[in-house]
mmCIF file of C-alpha atoms in Angstrom:
data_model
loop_
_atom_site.group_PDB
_atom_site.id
_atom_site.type_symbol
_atom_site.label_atom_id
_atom_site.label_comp_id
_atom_site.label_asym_id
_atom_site.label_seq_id
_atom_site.Cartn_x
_atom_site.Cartn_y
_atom_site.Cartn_z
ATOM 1 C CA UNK D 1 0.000 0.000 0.000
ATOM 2 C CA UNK D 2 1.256 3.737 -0.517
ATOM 3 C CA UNK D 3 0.324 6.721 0.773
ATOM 4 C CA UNK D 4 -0.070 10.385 -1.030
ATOM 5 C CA UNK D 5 0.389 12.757 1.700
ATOM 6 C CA UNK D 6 -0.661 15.471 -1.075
ATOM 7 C CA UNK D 7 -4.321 14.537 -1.845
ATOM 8 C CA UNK D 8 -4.594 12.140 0.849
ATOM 9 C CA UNK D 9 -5.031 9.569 -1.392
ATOM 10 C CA UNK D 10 -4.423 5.905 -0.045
ATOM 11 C CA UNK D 11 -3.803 2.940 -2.502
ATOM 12 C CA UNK D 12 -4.158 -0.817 -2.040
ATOM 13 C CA UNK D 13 -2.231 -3.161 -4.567
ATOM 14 C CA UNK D 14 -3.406 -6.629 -3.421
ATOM 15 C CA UNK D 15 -1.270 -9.541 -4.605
ATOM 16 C CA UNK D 16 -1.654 -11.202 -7.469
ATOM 17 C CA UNK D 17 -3.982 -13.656 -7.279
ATOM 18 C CA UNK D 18 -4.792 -13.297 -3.711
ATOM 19 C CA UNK D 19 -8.862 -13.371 -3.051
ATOM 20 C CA UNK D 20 -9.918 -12.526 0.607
ATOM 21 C CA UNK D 21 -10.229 -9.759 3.403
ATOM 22 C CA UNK D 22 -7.685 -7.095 3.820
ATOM 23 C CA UNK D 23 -7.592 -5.696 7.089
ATOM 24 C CA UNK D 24 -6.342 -1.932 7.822
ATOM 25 C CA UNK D 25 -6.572 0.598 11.183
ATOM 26 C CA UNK D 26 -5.670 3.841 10.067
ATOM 27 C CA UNK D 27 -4.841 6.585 12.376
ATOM 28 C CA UNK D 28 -5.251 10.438 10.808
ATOM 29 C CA UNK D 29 -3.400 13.372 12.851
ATOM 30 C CA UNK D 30 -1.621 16.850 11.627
ATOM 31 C CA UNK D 31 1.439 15.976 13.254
ATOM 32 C CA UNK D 32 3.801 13.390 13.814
ATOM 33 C CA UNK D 33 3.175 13.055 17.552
ATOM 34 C CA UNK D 34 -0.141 11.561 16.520
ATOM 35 C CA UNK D 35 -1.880 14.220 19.104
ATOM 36 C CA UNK D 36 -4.539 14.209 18.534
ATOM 37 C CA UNK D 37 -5.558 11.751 16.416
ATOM 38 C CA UNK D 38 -8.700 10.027 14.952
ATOM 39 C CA UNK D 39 -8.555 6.237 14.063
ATOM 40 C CA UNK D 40 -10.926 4.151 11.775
ATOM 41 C CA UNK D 41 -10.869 0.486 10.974
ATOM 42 C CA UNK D 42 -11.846 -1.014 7.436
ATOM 43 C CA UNK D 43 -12.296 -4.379 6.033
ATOM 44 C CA UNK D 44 -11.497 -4.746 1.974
ATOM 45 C CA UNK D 45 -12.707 -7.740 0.724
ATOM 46 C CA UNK D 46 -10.698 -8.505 -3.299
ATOM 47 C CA UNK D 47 -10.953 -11.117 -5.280
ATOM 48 C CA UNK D 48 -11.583 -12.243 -9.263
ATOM 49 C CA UNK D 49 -14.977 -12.969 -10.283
ATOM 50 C CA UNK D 50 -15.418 -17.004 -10.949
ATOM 51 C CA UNK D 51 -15.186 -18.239 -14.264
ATOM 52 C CA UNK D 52 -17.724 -20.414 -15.560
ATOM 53 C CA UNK D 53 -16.920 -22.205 -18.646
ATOM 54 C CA UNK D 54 -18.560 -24.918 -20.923
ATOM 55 C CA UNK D 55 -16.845 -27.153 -23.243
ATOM 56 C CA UNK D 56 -17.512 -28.226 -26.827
ATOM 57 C CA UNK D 57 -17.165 -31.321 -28.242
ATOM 58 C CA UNK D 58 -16.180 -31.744 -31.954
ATOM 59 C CA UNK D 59 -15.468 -34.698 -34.703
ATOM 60 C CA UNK D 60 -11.967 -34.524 -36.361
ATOM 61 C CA UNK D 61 -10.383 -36.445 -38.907
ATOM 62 C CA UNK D 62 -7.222 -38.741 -38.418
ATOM 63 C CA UNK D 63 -3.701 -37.721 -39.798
ATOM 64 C CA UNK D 64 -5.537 -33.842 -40.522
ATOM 65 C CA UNK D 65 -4.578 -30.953 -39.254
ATOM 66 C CA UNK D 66 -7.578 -28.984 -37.897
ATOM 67 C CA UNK D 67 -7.265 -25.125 -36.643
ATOM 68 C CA UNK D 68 -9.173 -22.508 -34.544
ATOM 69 C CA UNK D 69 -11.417 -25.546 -33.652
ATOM 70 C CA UNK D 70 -13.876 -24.105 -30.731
ATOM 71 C CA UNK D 71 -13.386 -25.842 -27.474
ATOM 72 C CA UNK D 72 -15.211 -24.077 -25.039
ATOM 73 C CA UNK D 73 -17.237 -20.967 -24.069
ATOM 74 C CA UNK D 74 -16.946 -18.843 -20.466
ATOM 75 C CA UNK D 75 -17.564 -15.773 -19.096
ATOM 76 C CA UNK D 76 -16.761 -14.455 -15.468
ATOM 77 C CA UNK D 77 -19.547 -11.970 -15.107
ATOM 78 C CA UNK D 78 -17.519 -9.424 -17.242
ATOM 79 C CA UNK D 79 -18.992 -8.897 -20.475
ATOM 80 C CA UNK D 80 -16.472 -6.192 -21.558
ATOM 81 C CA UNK D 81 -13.307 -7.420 -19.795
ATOM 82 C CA UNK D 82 -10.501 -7.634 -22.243
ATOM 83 C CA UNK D 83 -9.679 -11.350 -23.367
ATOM 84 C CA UNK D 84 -6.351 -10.644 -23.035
ATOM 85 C CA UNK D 85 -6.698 -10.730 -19.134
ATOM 86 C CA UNK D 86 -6.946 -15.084 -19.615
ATOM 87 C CA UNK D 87 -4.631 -17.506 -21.128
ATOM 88 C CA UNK D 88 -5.988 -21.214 -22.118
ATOM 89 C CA UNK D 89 -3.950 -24.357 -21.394
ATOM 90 C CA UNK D 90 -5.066 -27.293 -23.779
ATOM 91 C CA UNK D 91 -3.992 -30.923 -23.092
ATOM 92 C CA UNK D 92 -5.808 -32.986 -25.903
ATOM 93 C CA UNK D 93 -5.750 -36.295 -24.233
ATOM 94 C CA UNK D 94 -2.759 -37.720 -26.524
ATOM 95 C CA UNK D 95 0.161 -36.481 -24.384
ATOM 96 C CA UNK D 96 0.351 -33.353 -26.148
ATOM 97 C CA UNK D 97 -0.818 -29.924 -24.386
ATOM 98 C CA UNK D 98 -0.547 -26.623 -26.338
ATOM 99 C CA UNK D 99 -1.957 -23.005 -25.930
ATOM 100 C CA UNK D 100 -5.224 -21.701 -26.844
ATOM 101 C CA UNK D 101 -6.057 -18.267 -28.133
ATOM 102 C CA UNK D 102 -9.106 -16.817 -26.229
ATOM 103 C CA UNK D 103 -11.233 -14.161 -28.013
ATOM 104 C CA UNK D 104 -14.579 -12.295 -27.332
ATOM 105 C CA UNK D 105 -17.560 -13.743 -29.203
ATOM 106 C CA UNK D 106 -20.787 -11.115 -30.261
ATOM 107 C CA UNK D 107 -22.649 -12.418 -27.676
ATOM 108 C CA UNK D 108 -19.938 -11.026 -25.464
ATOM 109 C CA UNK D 109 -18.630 -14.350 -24.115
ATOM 110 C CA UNK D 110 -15.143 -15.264 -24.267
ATOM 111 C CA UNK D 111 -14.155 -18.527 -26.270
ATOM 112 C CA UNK D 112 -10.924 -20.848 -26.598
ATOM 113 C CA UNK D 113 -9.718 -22.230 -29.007
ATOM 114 C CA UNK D 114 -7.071 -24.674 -30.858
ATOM 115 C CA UNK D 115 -5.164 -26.004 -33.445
ATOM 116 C CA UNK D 116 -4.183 -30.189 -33.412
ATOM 117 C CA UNK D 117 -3.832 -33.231 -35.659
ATOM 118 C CA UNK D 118 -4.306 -36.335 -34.333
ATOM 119 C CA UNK D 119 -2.258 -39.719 -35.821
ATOM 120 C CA UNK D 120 -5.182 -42.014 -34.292
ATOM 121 C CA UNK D 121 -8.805 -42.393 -34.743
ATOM 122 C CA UNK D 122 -10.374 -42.734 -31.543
ATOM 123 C CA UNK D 123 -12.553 -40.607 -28.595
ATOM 124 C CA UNK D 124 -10.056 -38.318 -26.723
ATOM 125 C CA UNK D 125 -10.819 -36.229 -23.406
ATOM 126 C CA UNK D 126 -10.265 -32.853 -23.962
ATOM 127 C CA UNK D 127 -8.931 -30.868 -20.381
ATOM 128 C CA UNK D 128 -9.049 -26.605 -21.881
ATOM 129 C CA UNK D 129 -8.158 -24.974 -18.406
ATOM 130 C CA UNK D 130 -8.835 -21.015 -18.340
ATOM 131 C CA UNK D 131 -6.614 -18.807 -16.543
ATOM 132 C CA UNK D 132 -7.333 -15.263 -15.215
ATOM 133 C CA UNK D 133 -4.546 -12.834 -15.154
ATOM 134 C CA UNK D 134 -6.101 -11.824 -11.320
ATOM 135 C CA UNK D 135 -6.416 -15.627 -10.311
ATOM 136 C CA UNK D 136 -9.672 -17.411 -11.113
ATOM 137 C CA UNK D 137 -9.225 -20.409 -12.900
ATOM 138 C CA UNK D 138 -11.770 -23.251 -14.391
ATOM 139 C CA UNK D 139 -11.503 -26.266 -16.144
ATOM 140 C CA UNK D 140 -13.538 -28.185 -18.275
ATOM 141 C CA UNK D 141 -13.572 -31.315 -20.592
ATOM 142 C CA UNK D 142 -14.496 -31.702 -24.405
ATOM 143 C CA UNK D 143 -15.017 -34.942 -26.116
ATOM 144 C CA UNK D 144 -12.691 -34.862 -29.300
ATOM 145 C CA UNK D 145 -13.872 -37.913 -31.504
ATOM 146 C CA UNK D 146 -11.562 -38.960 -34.160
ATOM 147 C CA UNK D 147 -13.474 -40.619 -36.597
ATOM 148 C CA UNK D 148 -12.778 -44.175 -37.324
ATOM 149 C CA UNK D 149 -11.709 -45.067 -41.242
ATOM 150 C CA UNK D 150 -13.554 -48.054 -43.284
ATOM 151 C CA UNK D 151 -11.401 -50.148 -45.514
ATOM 152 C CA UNK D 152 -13.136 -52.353 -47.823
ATOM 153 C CA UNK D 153 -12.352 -55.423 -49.909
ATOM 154 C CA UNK D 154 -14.020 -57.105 -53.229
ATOM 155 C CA UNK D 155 -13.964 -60.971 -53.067
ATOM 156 C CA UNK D 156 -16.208 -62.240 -55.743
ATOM 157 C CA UNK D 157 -19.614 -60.888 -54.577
ATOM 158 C CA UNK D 158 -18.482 -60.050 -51.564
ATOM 159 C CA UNK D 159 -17.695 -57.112 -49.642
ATOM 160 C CA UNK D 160 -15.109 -57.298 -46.726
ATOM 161 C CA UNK D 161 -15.576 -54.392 -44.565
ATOM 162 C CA UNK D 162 -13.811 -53.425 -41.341
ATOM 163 C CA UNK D 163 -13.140 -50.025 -39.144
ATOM 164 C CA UNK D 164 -11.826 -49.978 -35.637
ATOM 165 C CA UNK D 165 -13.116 -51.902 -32.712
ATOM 166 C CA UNK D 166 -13.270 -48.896 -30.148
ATOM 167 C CA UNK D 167 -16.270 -47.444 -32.891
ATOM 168 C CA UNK D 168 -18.585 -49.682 -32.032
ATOM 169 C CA UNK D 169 -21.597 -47.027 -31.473
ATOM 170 C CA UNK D 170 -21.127 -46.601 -35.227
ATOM 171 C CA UNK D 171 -23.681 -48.130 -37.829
ATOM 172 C CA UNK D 172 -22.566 -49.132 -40.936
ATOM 173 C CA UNK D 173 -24.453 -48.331 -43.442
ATOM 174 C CA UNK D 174 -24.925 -48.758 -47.434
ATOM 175 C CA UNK D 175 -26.397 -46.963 -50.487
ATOM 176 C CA UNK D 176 -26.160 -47.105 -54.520
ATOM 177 C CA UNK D 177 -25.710 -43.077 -54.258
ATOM 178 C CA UNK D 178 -23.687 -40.783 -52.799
ATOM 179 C CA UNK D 179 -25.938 -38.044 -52.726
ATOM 180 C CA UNK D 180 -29.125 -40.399 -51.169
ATOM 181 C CA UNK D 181 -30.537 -39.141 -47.720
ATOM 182 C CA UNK D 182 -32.041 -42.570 -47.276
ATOM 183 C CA UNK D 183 -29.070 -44.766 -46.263
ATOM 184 C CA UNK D 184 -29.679 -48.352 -45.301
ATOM 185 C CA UNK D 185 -28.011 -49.715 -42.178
ATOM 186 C CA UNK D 186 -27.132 -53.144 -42.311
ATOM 187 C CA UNK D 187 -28.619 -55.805 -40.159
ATOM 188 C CA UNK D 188 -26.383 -58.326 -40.140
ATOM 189 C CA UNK D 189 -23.273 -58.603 -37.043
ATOM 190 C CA UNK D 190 -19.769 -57.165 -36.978
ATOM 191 C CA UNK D 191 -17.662 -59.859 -36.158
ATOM 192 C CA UNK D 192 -14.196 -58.480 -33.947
ATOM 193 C CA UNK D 193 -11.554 -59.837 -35.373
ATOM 194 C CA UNK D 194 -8.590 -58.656 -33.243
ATOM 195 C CA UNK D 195 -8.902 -54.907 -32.911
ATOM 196 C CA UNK D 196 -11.422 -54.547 -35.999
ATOM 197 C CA UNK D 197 -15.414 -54.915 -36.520
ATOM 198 C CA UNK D 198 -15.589 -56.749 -39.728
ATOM 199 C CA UNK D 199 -18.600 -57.429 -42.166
ATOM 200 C CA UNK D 200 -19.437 -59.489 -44.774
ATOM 201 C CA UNK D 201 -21.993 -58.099 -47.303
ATOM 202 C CA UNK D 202 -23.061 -59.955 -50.557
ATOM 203 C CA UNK D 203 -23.747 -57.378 -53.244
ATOM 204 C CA UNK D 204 -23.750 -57.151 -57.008
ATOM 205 C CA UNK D 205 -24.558 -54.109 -57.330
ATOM 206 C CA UNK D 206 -21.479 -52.379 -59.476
ATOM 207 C CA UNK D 207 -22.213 -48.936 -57.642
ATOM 208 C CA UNK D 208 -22.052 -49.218 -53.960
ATOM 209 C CA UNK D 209 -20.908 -47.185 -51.002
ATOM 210 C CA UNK D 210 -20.707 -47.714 -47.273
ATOM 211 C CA UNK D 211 -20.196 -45.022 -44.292
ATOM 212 C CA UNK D 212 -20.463 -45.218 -40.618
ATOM 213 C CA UNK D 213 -23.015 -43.232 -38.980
ATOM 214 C CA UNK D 214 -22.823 -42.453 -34.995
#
């Protein structure tokens, strides 16, 4: 704390990131014998607002670089604090952990996000933890889900399909056109052979294609 014997102006500089009661007794007089004197305790409570944050979860493609992929949304009660007053730690749940780059949205809440590429296919946890320049601090968890790649082989008139084991919430699915809304799922089982779903489908159709569908 200072003091500006001019205007009689007193200033508190709380530490950073301290939150909590500061406690002062100050005695006024017009000389240094303190005679007479006046005294007046005060109570100063400081402290950053919380931050409340939400994460997003988003669908990324294997072996392809993604960038300024939205991972989560907060605010701390401050609709016109600067985003430069937080920083954004992301650890993408495949031993890697970079900065994010937090910006304002027009709805006036802040958002992080990220650039990655991921060598695997697969559902990763997402940690984005939000730091305030005065001391709050949240963290939340996205869902990153790497989609899972078909490979497909022509025996006679049949079709050898497989795509990762960890995908099995996915449907597989058929159709004669690309462009059709009306895919057909098909009925009959994967069978796991060691870390794959595999399916046999009988077809003669010269045209066909197949996608998974969550």
């Amino acid at each position: 704390a200072s003091f500006n014997g001019t205007n009689g102006l007193f200033v508190i500089v709380p530490n950073a990131g301290y939150s909590g009661p500061l406690n002062f007794s100050f005695a006024v007089s017009p000389n240094t014998n303190y005679s007479p004197y006046d005294s007046q305790s005060y109570t100063f409570v400081v402290g950053d607002t919380a931050v409340l944050a939400m994460a997003t979860n988003f669908m990324a493609q294997a072996v392809a670089p993604f960038t300024n992929q939205l991972l989560a949304s907060f605010t701390n009660g401050l609709p016109n604090s600067p985003s430069g007053n937080f920083t954004a730690s992301i650890n993408w749940g495949d031993n890697s952990i970079t900065s994010g780059s937090v910006t304002t949205n027009l709805l006036a809440r802040k958002e992080v996000r990220g650039s990655h590429s991921y060598t695997n296919s697969g559902d990763y946890p997402v940690y984005i933890t939000i730091q305030s320049a005065l001391g709050a601090s949240a963290t939340v968890v996205a869902t990153a889900t790497v989609l899972p790649s078909l490979s497909l082989k022509r025996t006679g008139t049949n079709n050898l399909i497989k795509w990762p084991a960890w995908a099995a919430d996915f449907q597989l699915q058929s159709q004669t056109n690309l462009v059709a809304t009306n895919w057909i799922s098909l009925t009959n089982p994967a069978v796991l052979v060691g870390y794959e779903n595999v399916i046999s489908n009988a077809s003669a159709n010269s045209n066909l294609f197949f996608r998974l569908k969550r």
